[in-house]
Amino acid sequence: MADDAPHGPRIARPARWALGRVERSGGFVTRMTWHLVDGSSVRWASRPVRRRGRVEVRDAAGNVTRVVGAEPTTATRLARANVAAGVAFIVGGSLFALGPLLAQLDVGSVRTVDLVYLVGGVFFSTGGYVSVVQASNAPTSIDEGGTLRSTSWTWWAWQPLQIGWLSAAVLFAGTLFFGVSLVAAFASDLTARQSNGWIWLPDMLGCVFFLLSGHLALVEVCHGRIGLRPHDLGWWVVAVNQLGSVLFFLAGLAAFTRPATSTVVDAGLVNWGTFGGAVCFVVGGALQLAERPDR
């Protein structure tokens, strides 16, 4: 077996496979192709391997002849992580959608709304962490038949040069910033300055991290040049989530507390922007459930 560590991700593969095209964006490798002696080729792409445990085998003309999946143990691990993350985002997004509805319709107390947000934030952080775990266990070995496998399971790995892992890690960090904001919301009698420092600022940092994560995910799925990929399920997951991140960002901007009046810039935009963003993550989580290994 050989690997192409100097060219990107450390993927072990048969030594007789000749490395062909390596596609990069911003220094990150998103796709690699190896040529076989019979004229066919094997194409590795970051997201399909990480999420679905699959690579494409192409003929000499470049047409896809078959798709090879991960071996059973690896496929099961990826599928379970995918379900756990997808369900966590669905539940977290649903609670984040319920919170602003309660606030906008003036149903329940402020503490009730804050509690709904907090529980939703826990699910968001869980989904973010599981996404990192899945990325940390992406298959790193391809055998003679193209079958993928990963090494022993790990609950954490430091892989900042892998675009998929970095996207997931940045998303997870964003959920933690949201968590700081959600916990701080339970404090009483905050001044406008304290509210902006302990609630608004962490919330905005979380929004920025979500946007950065989504951008990295789009770069990964589009292999550099961001554009429309309507026939790619992974693109839909990423695009819908990125739309949600934009709406969260707009809601965050509107949540700034004016020092002169101690009121937010636009309460309506805060509520409806958060609601719309949350719905996007619910849809993205549901779509993610279908982006799984074929077993």
GROMACS .gro file of C-alpha atoms in nm:
model
  295
    1MET     CA    1   0.000   0.000   0.000
    2ALA     CA    2   0.106   0.359  -0.064
    3ASP     CA    3  -0.028   0.699   0.027
    4ASP     CA    4  -0.020   1.046  -0.122
    5ALA     CA    5   0.053   1.245   0.195
    6PRO     CA    6   0.264   1.508   0.011
    7HIS     CA    7  -0.036   1.584  -0.210
    8GLY     CA    8  -0.314   1.608   0.049
    9PRO     CA    9  -0.507   1.378   0.281
   10ARG     CA   10  -0.320   1.071   0.394
   11ILE     CA   11  -0.507   0.805   0.197
   12ALA     CA   12  -0.356   0.457   0.188
   13ARG     CA   13  -0.411   0.288  -0.149
   14PRO     CA   14  -0.254   0.016  -0.368
   15ALA     CA   15   0.101   0.114  -0.469
   16ARG     CA   16   0.038   0.039  -0.836
   17TRP     CA   17  -0.232   0.306  -0.859
   18ALA     CA   18  -0.087   0.615  -1.029
   19LEU     CA   19  -0.189   0.950  -0.885
   20GLY     CA   20  -0.358   1.165  -1.148
   21ARG     CA   21  -0.546   1.488  -1.095
   22VAL     CA   22  -0.548   1.655  -0.755
   23GLU     CA   23  -0.810   1.927  -0.710
   24ARG     CA   24  -0.746   2.193  -0.448
   25SER     CA   25  -0.913   2.506  -0.321
   26GLY     CA   26  -0.745   2.745  -0.083
   27GLY     CA   27  -0.481   2.484  -0.006
   28PHE     CA   28  -0.739   2.216   0.077
   29VAL     CA   29  -0.763   1.899  -0.131
   30THR     CA   30  -1.126   1.825  -0.218
   31ARG     CA   31  -1.085   1.556  -0.484
   32MET     CA   32  -0.816   1.315  -0.609
   33THR     CA   33  -0.804   1.068  -0.897
   34TRP     CA   34  -0.589   0.757  -0.931
   35HIS     CA   35  -0.533   0.576  -1.263
   36LEU     CA   36  -0.535   0.197  -1.283
   37VAL     CA   37  -0.344  -0.022  -1.527
   38ASP     CA   38  -0.661  -0.125  -1.711
   39GLY     CA   39  -0.730   0.236  -1.808
   40SER     CA   40  -1.000   0.292  -1.548
   41SER     CA   41  -0.967   0.532  -1.256
   42VAL     CA   42  -1.077   0.575  -0.896
   43ARG     CA   43  -1.204   0.916  -0.785
   44TRP     CA   44  -1.191   1.014  -0.417
   45ALA     CA   45  -1.395   1.319  -0.312
   46SER     CA   46  -1.384   1.460   0.039
   47ARG     CA   47  -1.753   1.490   0.127
   48PRO     CA   48  -1.888   1.166  -0.030
   49VAL     CA   49  -1.611   0.970   0.142
   50ARG     CA   50  -1.664   1.143   0.477
   51ARG     CA   51  -2.045   1.136   0.476
   52ARG     CA   52  -2.138   0.837   0.261
   53GLY     CA   53  -1.823   0.624   0.260
   54ARG     CA   54  -1.810   0.590  -0.119
   55VAL     CA   55  -1.576   0.643  -0.414
   56GLU     CA   56  -1.641   0.636  -0.788
   57VAL     CA   57  -1.481   0.400  -1.038
   58ARG     CA   58  -1.466   0.543  -1.392
   59ASP     CA   59  -1.379   0.397  -1.730
   60ALA     CA   60  -1.116   0.530  -1.969
   61ALA     CA   61  -1.367   0.781  -2.107
   62GLY     CA   62  -1.438   0.921  -1.762
   63ASN     CA   63  -1.786   0.770  -1.724
   64VAL     CA   64  -1.889   0.636  -1.383
   65THR     CA   65  -1.911   0.256  -1.407
   66ARG     CA   66  -1.975   0.179  -1.043
   67VAL     CA   67  -1.968   0.323  -0.694
   68VAL     CA   68  -1.777   0.137  -0.425
   69GLY     CA   69  -1.881   0.176  -0.063
   70ALA     CA   70  -1.717   0.133   0.274
   71GLU     CA   71  -1.677  -0.205   0.440
   72PRO     CA   72  -1.964  -0.287   0.682
   73THR     CA   73  -1.807  -0.174   1.011
   74THR     CA   74  -1.694   0.159   0.868
   75ALA     CA   75  -2.028   0.214   0.692
   76THR     CA   76  -2.221   0.143   1.012
   77ARG     CA   77  -2.011   0.390   1.211
   78LEU     CA   78  -2.056   0.665   0.953
   79ALA     CA   79  -2.430   0.597   0.925
   80ARG     CA   80  -2.484   0.609   1.301
   81ALA     CA   81  -2.291   0.935   1.334
   82ASN     CA   82  -2.488   1.081   1.044
   83VAL     CA   83  -2.823   0.990   1.202
   84ALA     CA   84  -2.719   1.124   1.542
   85ALA     CA   85  -2.607   1.458   1.393
   86GLY     CA   86  -2.911   1.489   1.165
   87VAL     CA   87  -3.160   1.420   1.445
   88ALA     CA   88  -2.977   1.661   1.679
   89PHE     CA   89  -3.002   1.941   1.421
   90ILE     CA   90  -3.369   1.863   1.358
   91VAL     CA   91  -3.456   1.878   1.729
   92GLY     CA   92  -3.230   2.177   1.796
   93GLY     CA   93  -3.363   2.363   1.494
   94SER     CA   94  -3.723   2.288   1.593
   95LEU     CA   95  -3.668   2.435   1.940
   96PHE     CA   96  -3.490   2.738   1.790
   97ALA     CA   97  -3.794   2.785   1.567
   98LEU     CA   98  -4.034   2.749   1.862
   99GLY     CA   99  -3.850   3.005   2.077
  100PRO     CA  100  -3.895   3.307   1.849
  101LEU     CA  101  -4.255   3.208   1.776
  102LEU     CA  102  -4.332   3.216   2.148
  103ALA     CA  103  -4.157   3.553   2.178
  104GLN     CA  104  -4.322   3.705   1.872
  105LEU     CA  105  -4.670   3.588   1.975
  106ASP     CA  106  -4.605   3.681   2.338
  107VAL     CA  107  -4.681   3.330   2.463
  108GLY     CA  108  -4.523   3.230   2.794
  109SER     CA  109  -4.267   3.412   3.003
  110VAL     CA  110  -3.924   3.536   2.896
  111ARG     CA  111  -3.768   3.257   3.104
  112THR     CA  112  -3.973   2.998   2.916
  113VAL     CA  113  -3.845   3.130   2.583
  114ASP     CA  114  -3.488   3.138   2.715
  115LEU     CA  115  -3.520   2.777   2.834
  116VAL     CA  116  -3.649   2.663   2.494
  117TYR     CA  117  -3.350   2.831   2.330
  118LEU     CA  118  -3.107   2.678   2.581
  119VAL     CA  119  -3.229   2.322   2.525
  120GLY     CA  120  -3.219   2.382   2.152
  121GLY     CA  121  -2.862   2.504   2.188
  122VAL     CA  122  -2.766   2.181   2.363
  123PHE     CA  123  -2.895   1.980   2.068
  124PHE     CA  124  -2.714   2.211   1.823
  125SER     CA  125  -2.386   2.159   2.010
  126THR     CA  126  -2.447   1.784   2.014
  127GLY     CA  127  -2.499   1.783   1.638
  128GLY     CA  128  -2.188   1.993   1.591
  129TYR     CA  129  -1.974   1.762   1.802
  130VAL     CA  130  -2.103   1.446   1.633
  131SER     CA  131  -2.020   1.606   1.297
  132VAL     CA  132  -1.662   1.650   1.417
  133VAL     CA  133  -1.654   1.287   1.532
  134GLN     CA  134  -1.776   1.170   1.191
  135ALA     CA  135  -1.516   1.382   1.014
  136SER     CA  136  -1.247   1.252   1.250
  137ASN     CA  137  -1.331   0.895   1.145
  138ALA     CA  138  -1.353   0.944   0.770
  139PRO     CA  139  -1.217   0.639   0.580
  140THR     CA  140  -0.844   0.669   0.515
  141SER     CA  141  -0.770   0.342   0.335
  142ILE     CA  142  -0.875   0.202  -0.005
  143ASP     CA  143  -0.808  -0.161  -0.094
  144GLU     CA  144  -0.755  -0.322  -0.436
  145GLY     CA  145  -1.128  -0.330  -0.506
  146GLY     CA  146  -1.177   0.031  -0.406
  147THR     CA  147  -1.349  -0.055  -0.077
  148LEU     CA  148  -1.305   0.206   0.194
  149ARG     CA  149  -1.219   0.149   0.555
  150SER     CA  150  -1.114   0.357   0.854
  151THR     CA  151  -0.887   0.284   1.147
  152SER     CA  152  -1.007   0.230   1.505
  153TRP     CA  153  -1.283   0.465   1.623
  154THR     CA  154  -1.180   0.792   1.786
  155TRP     CA  155  -1.389   1.054   1.967
  156TRP     CA  156  -1.160   1.339   1.863
  157ALA     CA  157  -0.882   1.407   1.613
  158TRP     CA  158  -0.692   1.722   1.518
  159GLN     CA  159  -0.715   1.752   1.138
  160PRO     CA  160  -0.721   2.124   1.050
  161LEU     CA  161  -0.577   2.058   0.703
  162GLN     CA  162  -0.884   1.851   0.609
  163ILE     CA  163  -1.154   2.085   0.481
  164GLY     CA  164  -1.442   1.862   0.594
  165TRP     CA  165  -1.306   1.832   0.947
  166LEU     CA  166  -1.234   2.205   0.966
  167SER     CA  167  -1.586   2.292   0.853
  168ALA     CA  168  -1.736   2.065   1.120
  169ALA     CA  169  -1.500   2.195   1.390
  170VAL     CA  170  -1.578   2.559   1.311
  171LEU     CA  171  -1.951   2.479   1.323
  172PHE     CA  172  -1.908   2.312   1.663
  173ALA     CA  173  -1.715   2.615   1.792
  174GLY     CA  174  -2.001   2.834   1.671
  175THR     CA  175  -2.253   2.631   1.872
  176LEU     CA  176  -2.038   2.683   2.183
  177PHE     CA  177  -2.043   3.060   2.132
  178PHE     CA  178  -2.421   3.036   2.099
  179GLY     CA  179  -2.420   2.843   2.427
  180VAL     CA  180  -2.244   3.127   2.607
  181SER     CA  181  -2.506   3.368   2.478
  182LEU     CA  182  -2.795   3.139   2.573
  183VAL     CA  183  -2.671   3.089   2.929
  184ALA     CA  184  -2.601   3.462   2.973
  185ALA     CA  185  -2.960   3.537   2.872
  186PHE     CA  186  -3.073   3.404   3.213
  187ALA     CA  187  -2.888   3.686   3.393
  188SER     CA  188  -3.107   3.957   3.543
  189ASP     CA  189  -3.085   4.337   3.535
  190LEU     CA  190  -2.811   4.359   3.274
  191THR     CA  191  -2.722   4.701   3.139
  192ALA     CA  192  -2.721   4.756   2.764
  193ARG     CA  193  -2.342   4.730   2.763
  194GLN     CA  194  -2.345   4.408   2.965
  195SER     CA  195  -2.617   4.262   2.743
  196ASN     CA  196  -2.417   4.338   2.430
  197GLY     CA  197  -2.099   4.198   2.584
  198TRP     CA  198  -2.236   3.875   2.728
  199ILE     CA  199  -2.529   3.797   2.500
  200TRP     CA  200  -2.499   3.981   2.169
  201LEU     CA  201  -2.123   3.947   2.111
  202PRO     CA  202  -2.102   3.567   2.165
  203ASP     CA  203  -2.415   3.529   1.954
  204MET     CA  204  -2.256   3.725   1.669
  205LEU     CA  205  -1.935   3.525   1.696
  206GLY     CA  206  -2.144   3.208   1.671
  207CYS     CA  207  -2.315   3.347   1.361
  208VAL     CA  208  -1.981   3.432   1.199
  209PHE     CA  209  -1.848   3.084   1.274
  210PHE     CA  210  -2.161   2.928   1.121
  211LEU     CA  211  -2.111   3.136   0.806
  212LEU     CA  212  -1.743   3.037   0.785
  213SER     CA  213  -1.829   2.671   0.835
  214GLY     CA  214  -2.091   2.690   0.562
  215HIS     CA  215  -1.847   2.858   0.324
  216LEU     CA  216  -1.591   2.582   0.380
  217ALA     CA  217  -1.862   2.321   0.323
  218LEU     CA  218  -1.964   2.487  -0.004
  219VAL     CA  219  -1.602   2.498  -0.118
  220GLU     CA  220  -1.571   2.128  -0.031
  221VAL     CA  221  -1.885   2.016  -0.212
  222CYS     CA  222  -1.823   2.241  -0.515
  223HIS     CA  223  -1.448   2.165  -0.529
  224GLY     CA  224  -1.344   2.528  -0.526
  225ARG     CA  225  -1.575   2.734  -0.742
  226ILE     CA  226  -1.900   2.782  -0.552
  227GLY     CA  227  -2.204   2.734  -0.772
  228LEU     CA  228  -2.527   2.541  -0.822
  229ARG     CA  229  -2.518   2.161  -0.787
  230PRO     CA  230  -2.893   2.076  -0.791
  231HIS     CA  231  -2.833   1.704  -0.855
  232ASP     CA  232  -2.601   1.668  -0.553
  233LEU     CA  233  -2.774   1.592  -0.221
  234GLY     CA  234  -2.468   1.710  -0.028
  235TRP     CA  235  -2.491   2.048  -0.199
  236TRP     CA  236  -2.855   2.084  -0.090
  237VAL     CA  237  -2.765   2.005   0.271
  238VAL     CA  238  -2.487   2.263   0.271
  239ALA     CA  239  -2.679   2.529   0.076
  240VAL     CA  240  -2.989   2.511   0.297
  241ASN     CA  241  -2.778   2.527   0.613
  242GLN     CA  242  -2.583   2.823   0.476
  243LEU     CA  243  -2.908   3.007   0.407
  244GLY     CA  244  -3.001   2.940   0.768
  245SER     CA  245  -2.666   3.082   0.881
  246VAL     CA  246  -2.729   3.401   0.683
  247LEU     CA  247  -3.069   3.442   0.848
  248PHE     CA  248  -2.914   3.380   1.192
  249PHE     CA  249  -2.654   3.647   1.114
  250LEU     CA  250  -2.918   3.903   1.017
  251ALA     CA  251  -3.117   3.823   1.331
  252GLY     CA  252  -2.799   3.862   1.534
  253LEU     CA  253  -2.730   4.206   1.392
  254ALA     CA  254  -3.084   4.313   1.476
  255ALA     CA  255  -3.043   4.191   1.835
  256PHE     CA  256  -2.790   4.462   1.926
  257THR     CA  257  -2.914   4.659   2.228
  258ARG     CA  258  -2.915   5.035   2.182
  259PRO     CA  259  -2.743   5.194   2.484
  260ALA     CA  260  -2.968   5.502   2.473
  261THR     CA  261  -3.297   5.311   2.490
  262SER     CA  262  -3.195   4.961   2.613
  263THR     CA  263  -3.399   4.812   2.328
  264VAL     CA  264  -3.286   4.589   2.044
  265VAL     CA  265  -3.252   4.729   1.693
  266ASP     CA  266  -3.540   4.527   1.545
  267ALA     CA  267  -3.722   4.268   1.759
  268GLY     CA  268  -3.927   4.148   1.462
  269LEU     CA  269  -3.617   4.070   1.257
  270VAL     CA  270  -3.461   3.898   1.558
  271ASN     CA  271  -3.759   3.665   1.593
  272TRP     CA  272  -3.841   3.598   1.228
  273GLY     CA  273  -3.476   3.578   1.122
  274THR     CA  274  -3.408   3.324   1.395
  275PHE     CA  275  -3.724   3.133   1.305
  276GLY     CA  276  -3.629   3.119   0.935
  277GLY     CA  277  -3.272   3.018   1.008
  278ALA     CA  278  -3.388   2.745   1.245
  279VAL     CA  279  -3.630   2.605   0.988
  280CYS     CA  280  -3.343   2.587   0.739
  281PHE     CA  281  -3.140   2.377   0.983
  282VAL     CA  282  -3.439   2.150   1.041
  283VAL     CA  283  -3.465   2.095   0.665
  284GLY     CA  284  -3.087   2.051   0.638
  285GLY     CA  285  -3.091   1.793   0.918
  286ALA     CA  286  -3.373   1.602   0.749
  287LEU     CA  287  -3.187   1.601   0.417
  288GLN     CA  288  -2.872   1.489   0.596
  289LEU     CA  289  -3.049   1.171   0.708
  290ALA     CA  290  -3.055   1.063   0.343
  291GLU     CA  291  -2.686   1.149   0.292
  292ARG     CA  292  -2.565   0.819   0.437
  293PRO     CA  293  -2.368   0.510   0.333
  294ASP     CA  294  -2.549   0.249   0.123
  295ARG     CA  295  -2.563  -0.066   0.331
   0.00000   0.00000   0.00000
